[in-house]
Amino acid sequence: MLLRHSVAYLFARGVPGIINFASLAIVTRIVDPGEYGTYALVFSAVTVLNAVLFEWLRLGMLRFLPKNTIQRDLLLSTVLLWYLCITALVAIIVVGLIATGGYGKHSIAITLLGGLLLVSYAWHEINLELARSELAPWRYGLLSLGRQCLFLIVGGSLAYLGLGGEGLVAGLVAGCVLPSLVSTTRHWRECSLRGASASIGWRLVKYGLPLTASVALTYVLSMSDRILIGWMIGTEAAGMYAVGYDLPRQTTGMLMMVVTLAAYPITVRALEQSGEAAARAQLRKNIVLLMMIGMPATAGMAILSDEIASLVIGEEFRETAATIMPWIAVGALLQGTKVYYLDHSFQLAGKTVPQMWVALVAASISIIGNIILLPQYGVIAAAYTTVVAYLFAVILSYVLGRRVFPVPIPARELMLISVATVGMIMFLVGLKAYQGAYPLVLKIVGGGAVYGGTIVVLNLNNIRTRLLSRLVAVQAYERGEKAGSGELRHGTDEGQRSNP
């Protein structure tokens, strides 16, 4: 089931990821770094505020919807009521900021668009989590694809017409609103505000709020660097850094997310229906698949960063992006290991407070490190700080997680994955002198073939054994088909001879 759902989510996230990749290539050729920096700062602020205000609803729904003891309509009605209450609070704050001039140096349009993006992005994320909880990867993919396509079409068009960063924000609002409206009419129609349950609401609060703090701090860790760069260096520097940061996150991070999108709901169901032993068996499969994808993707992004930046990104952004991409790729691997695996210790145990302390330590390291190092070393300091902060987060998550719900760390499998990744690295380094679009494609395809071939030779997870068994079965089936056809023809010939 894990592999089947992972493949489905690979398409569900992969196609929108390709669109997002194309968006980055197009947008960085339309807007300048300052305009992209405006968009990046607004989106960073929205993701942090979404984590603070709405994330607990999404996480609670993901945790409790698979339970057979909670009716779907009661849970969704409760989520809907809380969402509308928080949305009303956001609307009051935005109107108050505009009325009192509290929006500071930002324009009224950016303040309004930021508020709209916050509530529409939150509802879109809730709908994504509903699809994920109900093991509906294709619905998840359509929602994601709709958002990315509309962002590219609407946001790119508005930016091209001269609206710059504001146009990009408006495009993302459209990308969140329209797909969510379709999902709402189809999958929330049985819900009503009168059907909300106080007891379910309390369970969501009790489970989600400590987790919300940790998730919010995680977003602070991943987004505070560009906010601090915008404040201490300038919006233009923040835009260039954001592009270099987003490319590895949309490759390594997206691929690792694909695994956990499929794996975590399956793990929750295993825990609820079969107990801890079944959940740990599933977790072992999860980490092996997570690293099988994450480690080679990180190595490839780090080695090929110059070529990828030259091919994908606009000229004004390339130098900065190519410099920070290898470091951010390593940071994305560490982040994925923590968020998509080690943090499941706290979530499956229902003890999410330690996760909050881990995130607090990592976010503090990131903020303090950036404040100290950015003035002296520039944007590269933010990349260094990202790696250090996530490394501490991984270590703390593992140590504290073992106390509440130990997750397996299969050393042998991880060693074999490392060996296969080293083989791929040697192949890519050997072709370093060849530059350009076609050599880059050759390197990606060839590196993947070397990595995959090594995995088969090393027989990781009995891949070679299963492939050989499947091949033998296919050959036996084909021989049976040919024998059956021969017998059928022989019988036909005999019948013809007996009936002249």
Short mmCIF file of C-alpha atoms in Angstrom, two decimals:
data_model
loop_
_atom_site.label_atom_id
_atom_site.label_comp_id
_atom_site.label_asym_id
_atom_site.label_seq_id
_atom_site.Cartn_x
_atom_site.Cartn_y
_atom_site.Cartn_z
CA MET A 1 0.00 0.00 0.00
CA LEU A 2 2.83 2.43 0.87
CA LEU A 3 4.52 2.10 -2.52
CA ARG A 4 1.20 2.34 -4.40
CA HIS A 5 0.14 5.46 -2.53
CA SER A 6 3.64 6.96 -2.80
CA VAL A 7 3.53 6.55 -6.58
CA ALA A 8 0.10 8.18 -6.63
CA TYR A 9 1.35 11.08 -4.51
CA LEU A 10 4.43 11.33 -6.74
CA PHE A 11 2.08 12.26 -9.57
CA ALA A 12 -0.14 14.26 -7.22
CA ARG A 13 2.78 16.38 -6.03
CA GLY A 14 5.19 15.82 -8.90
CA VAL A 15 3.08 17.39 -11.66
CA PRO A 16 2.29 20.49 -9.54
CA GLY A 17 5.98 20.53 -8.62
CA ILE A 18 6.92 20.66 -12.30
CA ILE A 19 4.45 23.52 -12.78
CA ASN A 20 5.98 25.26 -9.78
CA PHE A 21 9.43 24.73 -11.27
CA ALA A 22 8.21 26.29 -14.51
CA SER A 23 6.65 29.14 -12.53
CA LEU A 24 9.98 29.89 -10.89
CA ALA A 25 11.73 29.88 -14.26
CA ILE A 26 9.14 32.21 -15.81
CA VAL A 27 8.55 34.53 -12.88
CA THR A 28 12.26 35.18 -12.27
CA ARG A 29 12.45 36.37 -15.88
CA ILE A 30 9.45 38.68 -15.49
CA VAL A 31 10.06 40.41 -12.15
CA ASP A 32 13.20 41.79 -10.59
CA PRO A 33 14.62 40.53 -7.26
CA GLY A 34 12.96 43.35 -5.31
CA GLU A 35 9.48 42.50 -6.61
CA TYR A 36 10.02 38.80 -6.03
CA GLY A 37 11.28 39.70 -2.58
CA THR A 38 7.96 41.42 -1.83
CA TYR A 39 6.07 38.27 -2.81
CA ALA A 40 8.48 36.04 -0.86
CA LEU A 41 8.15 38.13 2.30
CA VAL A 42 4.34 38.17 2.12
CA PHE A 43 4.22 34.42 1.54
CA SER A 44 6.68 33.83 4.39
CA ALA A 45 4.56 35.88 6.79
CA VAL A 46 1.39 34.07 5.64
CA THR A 47 2.88 30.61 6.16
CA VAL A 48 3.99 31.51 9.69
CA LEU A 49 0.59 33.02 10.57
CA ASN A 50 -1.20 30.04 9.04
CA ALA A 51 0.86 27.76 11.26
CA VAL A 52 -0.04 29.79 14.34
CA LEU A 53 -3.73 30.26 13.66
CA PHE A 54 -4.94 27.34 11.54
CA GLU A 55 -2.40 24.52 11.64
CA TRP A 56 -3.88 22.84 14.71
CA LEU A 57 -7.16 22.26 12.83
CA ARG A 58 -5.38 20.59 9.93
CA LEU A 59 -3.21 18.41 12.15
CA GLY A 60 -6.09 17.42 14.41
CA MET A 61 -8.17 16.40 11.41
CA LEU A 62 -5.30 14.29 10.06
CA ARG A 63 -4.88 12.56 13.43
CA PHE A 64 -8.54 11.90 14.31
CA LEU A 65 -10.31 11.41 10.98
CA PRO A 66 -8.97 7.82 10.57
CA LYS A 67 -10.44 6.92 13.98
CA ASN A 68 -13.59 4.87 13.72
CA THR A 69 -14.92 6.42 16.95
CA ILE A 70 -15.38 9.92 15.52
CA GLN A 71 -18.03 10.55 12.90
CA ARG A 72 -16.73 12.33 9.82
CA ASP A 73 -19.49 14.95 9.64
CA LEU A 74 -19.17 15.87 13.31
CA LEU A 75 -15.42 16.34 13.00
CA LEU A 76 -15.61 18.35 9.78
CA SER A 77 -18.45 20.52 11.12
CA THR A 78 -16.31 21.34 14.13
CA VAL A 79 -13.31 22.15 11.95
CA LEU A 80 -15.48 24.38 9.76
CA LEU A 81 -16.83 26.33 12.74
CA TRP A 82 -13.36 26.97 14.16
CA TYR A 83 -12.04 27.98 10.73
CA LEU A 84 -14.81 30.56 10.27
CA CYS A 85 -14.24 31.98 13.76
CA ILE A 86 -10.52 32.45 13.13
CA THR A 87 -11.22 33.90 9.67
CA ALA A 88 -13.51 36.48 11.26
CA LEU A 89 -10.72 37.39 13.69
CA VAL A 90 -8.28 37.83 10.78
CA ALA A 91 -10.77 40.06 8.95
CA ILE A 92 -11.19 42.26 12.03
CA ILE A 93 -7.40 42.61 12.41
CA VAL A 94 -6.89 43.48 8.72
CA VAL A 95 -9.66 46.09 8.76
CA GLY A 96 -8.22 47.52 11.98
CA LEU A 97 -4.74 47.79 10.47
CA ILE A 98 -6.08 49.62 7.43
CA ALA A 99 -8.33 51.92 9.47
CA THR A 100 -5.55 52.92 11.89
CA GLY A 101 -2.71 53.01 9.38
CA GLY A 102 -1.02 50.14 11.17
CA TYR A 103 0.16 48.51 7.97
CA GLY A 104 3.41 50.50 8.21
CA LYS A 105 5.46 50.94 5.05
CA HIS A 106 3.39 48.37 3.15
CA SER A 107 0.57 49.40 0.83
CA ILE A 108 -3.09 48.88 1.56
CA ALA A 109 -3.25 46.51 -1.41
CA ILE A 110 -0.50 44.28 0.03
CA THR A 111 -2.20 44.28 3.45
CA LEU A 112 -5.55 43.25 1.94
CA LEU A 113 -3.97 40.65 -0.32
CA GLY A 114 -1.97 39.27 2.59
CA GLY A 115 -5.15 38.83 4.65
CA LEU A 116 -6.96 37.18 1.75
CA LEU A 117 -4.01 34.91 1.09
CA LEU A 118 -3.86 33.87 4.75
CA VAL A 119 -7.48 32.67 4.98
CA SER A 120 -7.61 31.18 1.47
CA TYR A 121 -4.26 29.41 1.89
CA ALA A 122 -5.42 27.98 5.23
CA TRP A 123 -8.65 26.61 3.74
CA HIS A 124 -6.79 25.15 0.78
CA GLU A 125 -4.37 23.39 3.17
CA ILE A 126 -7.31 22.01 5.19
CA ASN A 127 -8.83 20.59 2.01
CA LEU A 128 -5.51 19.03 1.08
CA GLU A 129 -5.34 17.39 4.50
CA LEU A 130 -8.90 16.09 4.15
CA ALA A 131 -7.94 14.38 0.87
CA ARG A 132 -4.82 12.97 2.48
CA SER A 133 -6.71 11.69 5.55
CA GLU A 134 -9.22 9.93 3.32
CA LEU A 135 -6.39 8.32 1.29
CA ALA A 136 -7.42 10.20 -1.85
CA PRO A 137 -4.11 11.10 -3.54
CA TRP A 138 -5.68 12.03 -6.88
CA ARG A 139 -8.00 14.57 -5.25
CA TYR A 140 -4.96 15.90 -3.41
CA GLY A 141 -3.11 16.18 -6.71
CA LEU A 142 -5.91 18.06 -8.46
CA LEU A 143 -6.08 20.59 -5.63
CA SER A 144 -2.31 21.12 -5.73
CA LEU A 145 -2.25 21.28 -9.52
CA GLY A 146 -5.07 23.82 -9.59
CA ARG A 147 -3.23 26.09 -7.19
CA GLN A 148 0.04 26.00 -9.12
CA CYS A 149 -1.54 26.42 -12.55
CA LEU A 150 -3.64 29.38 -11.46
CA PHE A 151 -0.67 30.98 -9.73
CA LEU A 152 1.36 30.67 -12.92
CA ILE A 153 -1.42 31.91 -15.21
CA VAL A 154 -2.97 34.65 -13.05
CA GLY A 155 0.10 35.69 -11.07
CA GLY A 156 2.42 35.56 -14.08
CA SER A 157 0.00 37.59 -16.20
CA LEU A 158 -0.49 40.26 -13.53
CA ALA A 159 3.25 40.48 -12.92
CA TYR A 160 3.88 40.80 -16.65
CA LEU A 161 1.34 43.61 -16.81
CA GLY A 162 3.34 45.55 -14.24
CA LEU A 163 1.83 44.61 -10.88
CA GLY A 164 5.02 42.89 -9.75
CA GLY A 165 4.97 41.30 -6.30
CA GLU A 166 1.35 42.30 -5.70
CA GLY A 167 0.34 40.49 -8.87
CA LEU A 168 2.12 37.33 -7.72
CA VAL A 169 0.32 37.44 -4.37
CA ALA A 170 -3.02 37.95 -6.14
CA GLY A 171 -2.27 34.98 -8.40
CA LEU A 172 -1.63 32.76 -5.39
CA VAL A 173 -4.90 33.91 -3.82
CA ALA A 174 -6.73 32.85 -6.99
CA GLY A 175 -4.87 29.54 -6.95
CA CYS A 176 -6.03 28.83 -3.40
CA VAL A 177 -9.63 30.03 -3.72
CA LEU A 178 -10.94 28.40 -6.89
CA PRO A 179 -9.83 24.76 -6.32
CA SER A 180 -10.96 25.01 -2.67
CA LEU A 181 -14.44 26.14 -3.74
CA VAL A 182 -14.81 23.02 -5.88
CA SER A 183 -13.63 20.81 -3.03
CA THR A 184 -15.91 22.53 -0.54
CA THR A 185 -19.06 21.98 -2.60
CA ARG A 186 -18.25 18.30 -3.08
CA HIS A 187 -16.78 17.16 0.23
CA TRP A 188 -18.18 19.50 2.90
CA ARG A 189 -21.85 19.63 1.87
CA GLU A 190 -22.99 17.36 4.73
CA CYS A 191 -21.43 19.68 7.30
CA SER A 192 -23.27 22.38 9.21
CA LEU A 193 -22.32 24.81 11.93
CA ARG A 194 -25.07 23.38 14.11
CA GLY A 195 -23.40 19.98 13.83
CA ALA A 196 -20.21 21.18 15.50
CA SER A 197 -19.27 19.30 18.67
CA ALA A 198 -17.80 20.95 21.76
CA SER A 199 -16.15 17.70 22.89
CA ILE A 200 -14.49 17.16 19.51
CA GLY A 201 -13.41 20.80 19.49
CA TRP A 202 -11.75 20.28 22.87
CA ARG A 203 -9.94 17.20 21.58
CA LEU A 204 -8.68 19.20 18.60
CA VAL A 205 -7.45 21.95 20.90
CA LYS A 206 -5.80 19.55 23.35
CA TYR A 207 -3.99 17.64 20.60
CA GLY A 208 -3.32 20.45 18.18
CA LEU A 209 -2.25 23.49 20.17
CA PRO A 210 1.05 22.09 21.53
CA LEU A 211 1.72 20.73 18.06
CA THR A 212 0.81 24.08 16.54
CA ALA A 213 3.50 25.76 18.58
CA SER A 214 6.12 23.34 17.27
CA VAL A 215 4.87 23.60 13.68
CA ALA A 216 4.80 27.39 13.90
CA LEU A 217 8.35 27.40 15.22
CA THR A 218 9.33 25.07 12.37
CA TYR A 219 7.93 27.60 9.91
CA VAL A 220 9.79 30.34 11.75
CA LEU A 221 12.94 28.27 11.29
CA SER A 222 12.33 27.86 7.55
CA MET A 223 11.04 31.38 6.84
CA SER A 224 12.68 33.70 9.35
CA ASP A 225 15.93 33.81 7.39
CA ARG A 226 14.40 35.56 4.38
CA ILE A 227 12.45 37.90 6.69
CA LEU A 228 15.66 38.84 8.52
CA ILE A 229 17.50 39.24 5.20
CA GLY A 230 14.75 41.59 4.01
CA TRP A 231 15.02 43.59 7.24
CA MET A 232 18.81 43.66 7.62
CA ILE A 233 20.03 43.65 4.00
CA GLY A 234 17.08 44.50 1.76
CA THR A 235 14.08 43.19 -0.17
CA GLU A 236 16.20 42.50 -3.26
CA ALA A 237 18.56 40.24 -1.32
CA ALA A 238 15.56 38.47 0.23
CA GLY A 239 14.16 37.79 -3.25
CA MET A 240 17.42 36.33 -4.53
CA TYR A 241 17.82 34.18 -1.43
CA ALA A 242 14.21 32.98 -1.64
CA VAL A 243 14.71 31.67 -5.18
CA GLY A 244 17.82 29.72 -4.20
CA TYR A 245 16.02 28.41 -1.13
CA ASP A 246 12.86 27.35 -2.96
CA LEU A 247 14.54 25.28 -5.68
CA PRO A 248 15.94 22.56 -3.36
CA ARG A 249 12.77 22.65 -1.29
CA GLN A 250 10.70 21.99 -4.41
CA THR A 251 12.86 19.00 -5.36
CA THR A 252 14.37 17.27 -2.33
CA GLY A 253 11.68 18.57 0.02
CA MET A 254 8.83 17.74 -2.36
CA LEU A 255 10.07 14.21 -3.02
CA MET A 256 10.37 13.48 0.70
CA MET A 257 6.96 15.00 1.29
CA VAL A 258 5.50 12.58 -1.26
CA VAL A 259 6.56 9.65 0.93
CA THR A 260 5.10 11.05 4.14
CA LEU A 261 1.86 12.10 2.45
CA ALA A 262 1.25 8.43 1.75
CA ALA A 263 3.04 6.96 4.77
CA TYR A 264 1.71 8.86 7.77
CA PRO A 265 -2.03 8.11 7.32
CA ILE A 266 -1.17 4.43 6.74
CA THR A 267 0.93 4.44 9.91
CA VAL A 268 -1.88 6.03 11.92
CA ARG A 269 -4.33 3.42 10.68
CA ALA A 270 -1.86 0.64 11.55
CA LEU A 271 -1.50 2.03 15.08
CA GLU A 272 -5.26 2.44 15.58
CA GLN A 273 -6.24 -0.93 14.13
CA SER A 274 -3.28 -3.25 14.88
CA GLY A 275 -1.17 -1.68 17.63
CA GLU A 276 2.35 -0.35 18.15
CA ALA A 277 4.21 -3.30 16.63
CA ALA A 278 2.37 -2.87 13.32
CA ALA A 279 3.00 0.88 13.41
CA ARG A 280 6.73 0.38 13.94
CA ALA A 281 6.90 -2.15 11.11
CA GLN A 282 5.29 0.47 8.87
CA LEU A 283 7.66 3.17 10.16
CA ARG A 284 10.63 1.02 9.17
CA LYS A 285 9.34 0.92 5.60
CA ASN A 286 8.72 4.66 5.73
CA ILE A 287 12.27 5.68 6.67
CA VAL A 288 13.87 3.37 4.11
CA LEU A 289 11.75 4.79 1.29
CA LEU A 290 12.24 8.34 2.61
CA MET A 291 16.03 8.02 2.52
CA MET A 292 16.04 6.10 -0.79
CA ILE A 293 14.53 9.22 -2.33
CA GLY A 294 15.97 11.99 -0.16
CA MET A 295 19.67 11.13 -0.13
CA PRO A 296 20.28 10.90 -3.90
CA ALA A 297 18.08 13.94 -4.54
CA THR A 298 20.13 15.97 -2.07
CA ALA A 299 23.44 14.83 -3.55
CA GLY A 300 22.30 15.55 -7.10
CA MET A 301 21.01 19.02 -6.22
CA ALA A 302 24.25 19.90 -4.40
CA ILE A 303 26.55 18.75 -7.22
CA LEU A 304 24.49 20.12 -10.11
CA SER A 305 23.44 23.40 -8.46
CA ASP A 306 25.37 25.65 -10.89
CA GLU A 307 23.90 23.99 -13.97
CA ILE A 308 20.37 23.86 -12.58
CA ALA A 309 20.50 27.53 -11.62
CA SER A 310 21.80 28.52 -15.07
CA LEU A 311 19.08 26.56 -16.83
CA VAL A 312 16.08 27.39 -14.64
CA ILE A 313 16.54 30.77 -12.97
CA GLY A 314 16.59 34.28 -14.37
CA GLU A 315 20.01 35.87 -14.78
CA GLU A 316 19.73 38.34 -11.89
CA PHE A 317 19.06 35.50 -9.42
CA ARG A 318 21.56 32.86 -10.61
CA GLU A 319 24.77 33.65 -8.77
CA THR A 320 23.20 33.88 -5.33
CA ALA A 321 20.97 30.86 -5.92
CA ALA A 322 23.83 28.64 -7.10
CA THR A 323 25.87 29.58 -4.03
CA ILE A 324 23.25 28.69 -1.43
CA MET A 325 21.51 25.74 -3.14
CA PRO A 326 23.95 22.99 -2.00
CA TRP A 327 23.58 24.08 1.63
CA ILE A 328 19.81 24.40 1.42
CA ALA A 329 19.62 20.93 -0.18
CA VAL A 330 21.39 19.47 2.86
CA GLY A 331 19.10 21.48 5.10
CA ALA A 332 16.06 20.14 3.23
CA LEU A 333 17.25 16.56 3.80
CA LEU A 334 17.70 17.22 7.53
CA GLN A 335 14.35 18.98 7.73
CA GLY A 336 12.62 16.14 5.91
CA THR A 337 14.18 13.58 8.25
CA LYS A 338 12.92 15.49 11.27
CA VAL A 339 9.48 16.59 10.09
CA TYR A 340 8.55 13.57 7.97
CA TYR A 341 9.88 10.85 10.26
CA LEU A 342 11.37 11.67 13.67
CA ASP A 343 8.50 13.98 14.66
CA HIS A 344 6.09 11.09 14.19
CA SER A 345 7.35 9.77 17.55
CA PHE A 346 5.60 12.65 19.31
CA GLN A 347 2.51 12.66 17.10
CA LEU A 348 1.81 8.93 17.31
CA ALA A 349 2.31 8.99 21.08
CA GLY A 350 0.02 12.01 21.37
CA LYS A 351 2.76 13.81 23.36
CA THR A 352 3.56 16.82 21.25
CA VAL A 353 5.04 19.17 23.88
CA PRO A 354 8.64 17.84 23.45
CA GLN A 355 8.35 18.48 19.72
CA MET A 356 7.62 22.11 20.55
CA TRP A 357 10.84 22.42 22.59
CA VAL A 358 12.88 20.95 19.76
CA ALA A 359 11.43 23.47 17.32
CA LEU A 360 12.04 26.30 19.80
CA VAL A 361 15.73 25.41 20.15
CA ALA A 362 16.20 25.10 16.38
CA ALA A 363 14.34 28.35 15.64
CA SER A 364 16.40 30.16 18.28
CA ILE A 365 19.63 28.91 16.73
CA SER A 366 18.48 30.09 13.31
CA ILE A 367 17.36 33.56 14.43
CA ILE A 368 20.36 34.27 16.66
CA GLY A 369 22.80 32.92 14.08
CA ASN A 370 21.30 35.06 11.33
CA ILE A 371 21.29 38.21 13.44
CA ILE A 372 24.97 37.72 14.29
CA LEU A 373 26.28 36.50 10.91
CA LEU A 374 24.15 38.22 8.24
CA PRO A 375 25.77 41.69 8.55
CA GLN A 376 29.26 40.22 8.12
CA TYR A 377 28.81 37.33 5.66
CA GLY A 378 25.63 38.16 3.74
CA VAL A 379 22.98 35.70 2.55
CA ILE A 380 25.31 32.67 2.61
CA ALA A 381 25.26 32.95 6.41
CA ALA A 382 21.54 32.16 6.36
CA ALA A 383 22.25 28.95 4.42
CA TYR A 384 24.95 27.89 6.91
CA THR A 385 22.64 28.66 9.83
CA THR A 386 19.85 26.61 8.25
CA VAL A 387 22.03 23.47 8.14
CA VAL A 388 23.25 23.90 11.72
CA ALA A 389 19.76 24.55 13.09
CA TYR A 390 18.24 21.51 11.37
CA LEU A 391 21.15 19.31 12.47
CA PHE A 392 20.47 20.19 16.10
CA ALA A 393 16.75 19.60 15.48
CA VAL A 394 17.38 16.11 14.11
CA ILE A 395 19.56 15.14 17.07
CA LEU A 396 17.12 16.49 19.68
CA SER A 397 14.09 14.94 17.96
CA TYR A 398 15.73 11.52 17.95
CA VAL A 399 16.84 11.71 21.59
CA LEU A 400 13.53 13.01 22.96
CA GLY A 401 11.41 10.88 20.62
CA ARG A 402 12.93 7.67 21.97
CA ARG A 403 11.40 8.48 25.35
CA VAL A 404 7.80 8.58 24.10
CA PHE A 405 7.57 6.39 20.97
CA PRO A 406 10.88 5.02 19.65
CA VAL A 407 11.02 4.87 15.87
CA PRO A 408 13.23 2.28 14.14
CA ILE A 409 16.54 3.32 12.54
CA PRO A 410 17.50 0.46 10.15
CA ALA A 411 21.29 0.89 10.05
CA ARG A 412 21.97 -1.74 7.38
CA GLU A 413 19.47 -0.32 4.90
CA LEU A 414 20.68 3.24 5.47
CA MET A 415 24.29 2.13 4.89
CA LEU A 416 23.35 0.50 1.58
CA ILE A 417 21.52 3.66 0.48
CA SER A 418 24.63 5.68 1.35
CA VAL A 419 26.83 3.36 -0.74
CA ALA A 420 24.48 3.72 -3.74
CA THR A 421 24.46 7.51 -3.31
CA VAL A 422 28.27 7.64 -3.26
CA GLY A 423 28.31 5.69 -6.53
CA MET A 424 25.97 8.25 -8.08
CA ILE A 425 28.13 11.11 -6.78
CA MET A 426 31.25 9.62 -8.40
CA PHE A 427 29.40 9.36 -11.72
CA LEU A 428 28.26 13.00 -11.57
CA VAL A 429 31.67 14.32 -10.54
CA GLY A 430 33.25 12.43 -13.44
CA LEU A 431 31.02 14.36 -15.88
CA LYS A 432 31.47 17.75 -14.21
CA ALA A 433 33.36 19.20 -17.17
CA TYR A 434 30.39 18.77 -19.52
CA GLN A 435 28.03 21.74 -19.26
CA GLY A 436 24.73 22.67 -20.88
CA ALA A 437 21.12 21.52 -21.06
CA TYR A 438 21.70 18.19 -22.79
CA PRO A 439 24.64 17.16 -20.57
CA LEU A 440 22.52 18.07 -17.53
CA VAL A 441 19.74 15.76 -18.70
CA LEU A 442 22.34 13.03 -19.32
CA LYS A 443 23.74 13.49 -15.83
CA ILE A 444 20.31 13.30 -14.19
CA VAL A 445 19.25 10.22 -16.15
CA GLY A 446 22.64 8.53 -15.89
CA GLY A 447 23.02 9.33 -12.21
CA GLY A 448 19.59 7.89 -11.53
CA ALA A 449 20.47 4.76 -13.48
CA VAL A 450 23.73 4.29 -11.55
CA TYR A 451 21.94 4.79 -8.25
CA GLY A 452 19.07 2.46 -9.15
CA GLY A 453 21.42 -0.19 -10.51
CA THR A 454 23.50 -0.10 -7.34
CA ILE A 455 20.37 -0.46 -5.22
CA VAL A 456 19.41 -3.57 -7.21
CA VAL A 457 22.91 -5.06 -7.00
CA LEU A 458 23.03 -4.49 -3.23
CA ASN A 459 19.56 -6.08 -2.98
CA LEU A 460 18.20 -3.36 -0.71
CA ASN A 461 14.86 -4.47 0.77
CA ASN A 462 15.19 -7.63 -1.33
CA ILE A 463 14.61 -5.60 -4.50
CA ARG A 464 16.80 -7.85 -6.65
CA THR A 465 15.18 -10.99 -5.24
CA ARG A 466 11.70 -9.70 -5.90
CA LEU A 467 12.60 -8.53 -9.42
CA LEU A 468 14.05 -11.94 -10.26
CA SER A 469 10.99 -13.68 -8.82
CA ARG A 470 8.73 -11.43 -10.87
CA LEU A 471 10.80 -12.14 -14.00
CA VAL A 472 10.62 -15.90 -13.42
CA ALA A 473 6.86 -15.65 -12.90
CA VAL A 474 6.44 -13.68 -16.14
CA GLN A 475 8.57 -16.17 -18.08
CA ALA A 476 6.60 -19.09 -16.64
CA TYR A 477 3.36 -17.36 -17.57
CA GLU A 478 4.57 -16.76 -21.12
CA ARG A 479 5.65 -20.39 -21.46
CA GLY A 480 2.24 -21.46 -20.21
CA GLU A 481 0.56 -19.17 -22.71
CA LYS A 482 2.62 -20.62 -25.56
CA ALA A 483 1.97 -24.20 -24.41
CA GLY A 484 -1.73 -23.45 -24.16
CA SER A 485 -1.76 -21.95 -27.64
CA GLY A 486 0.08 -25.01 -29.00
CA GLU A 487 -2.39 -27.39 -27.38
CA LEU A 488 -5.28 -25.32 -28.72
CA ARG A 489 -3.88 -25.42 -32.26
CA HIS A 490 -3.20 -29.16 -31.93
CA GLY A 491 -6.75 -29.76 -30.78
CA THR A 492 -8.10 -27.68 -33.65
CA ASP A 493 -6.05 -29.61 -36.20
CA GLU A 494 -7.25 -32.93 -34.77
CA GLY A 495 -10.82 -31.74 -34.95
CA GLN A 496 -10.42 -30.67 -38.55
CA ARG A 497 -8.98 -34.07 -39.48
CA SER A 498 -11.82 -35.90 -37.75
CA ASN A 499 -14.42 -33.67 -39.43
CA PRO A 500 -13.38 -33.46 -43.12
#
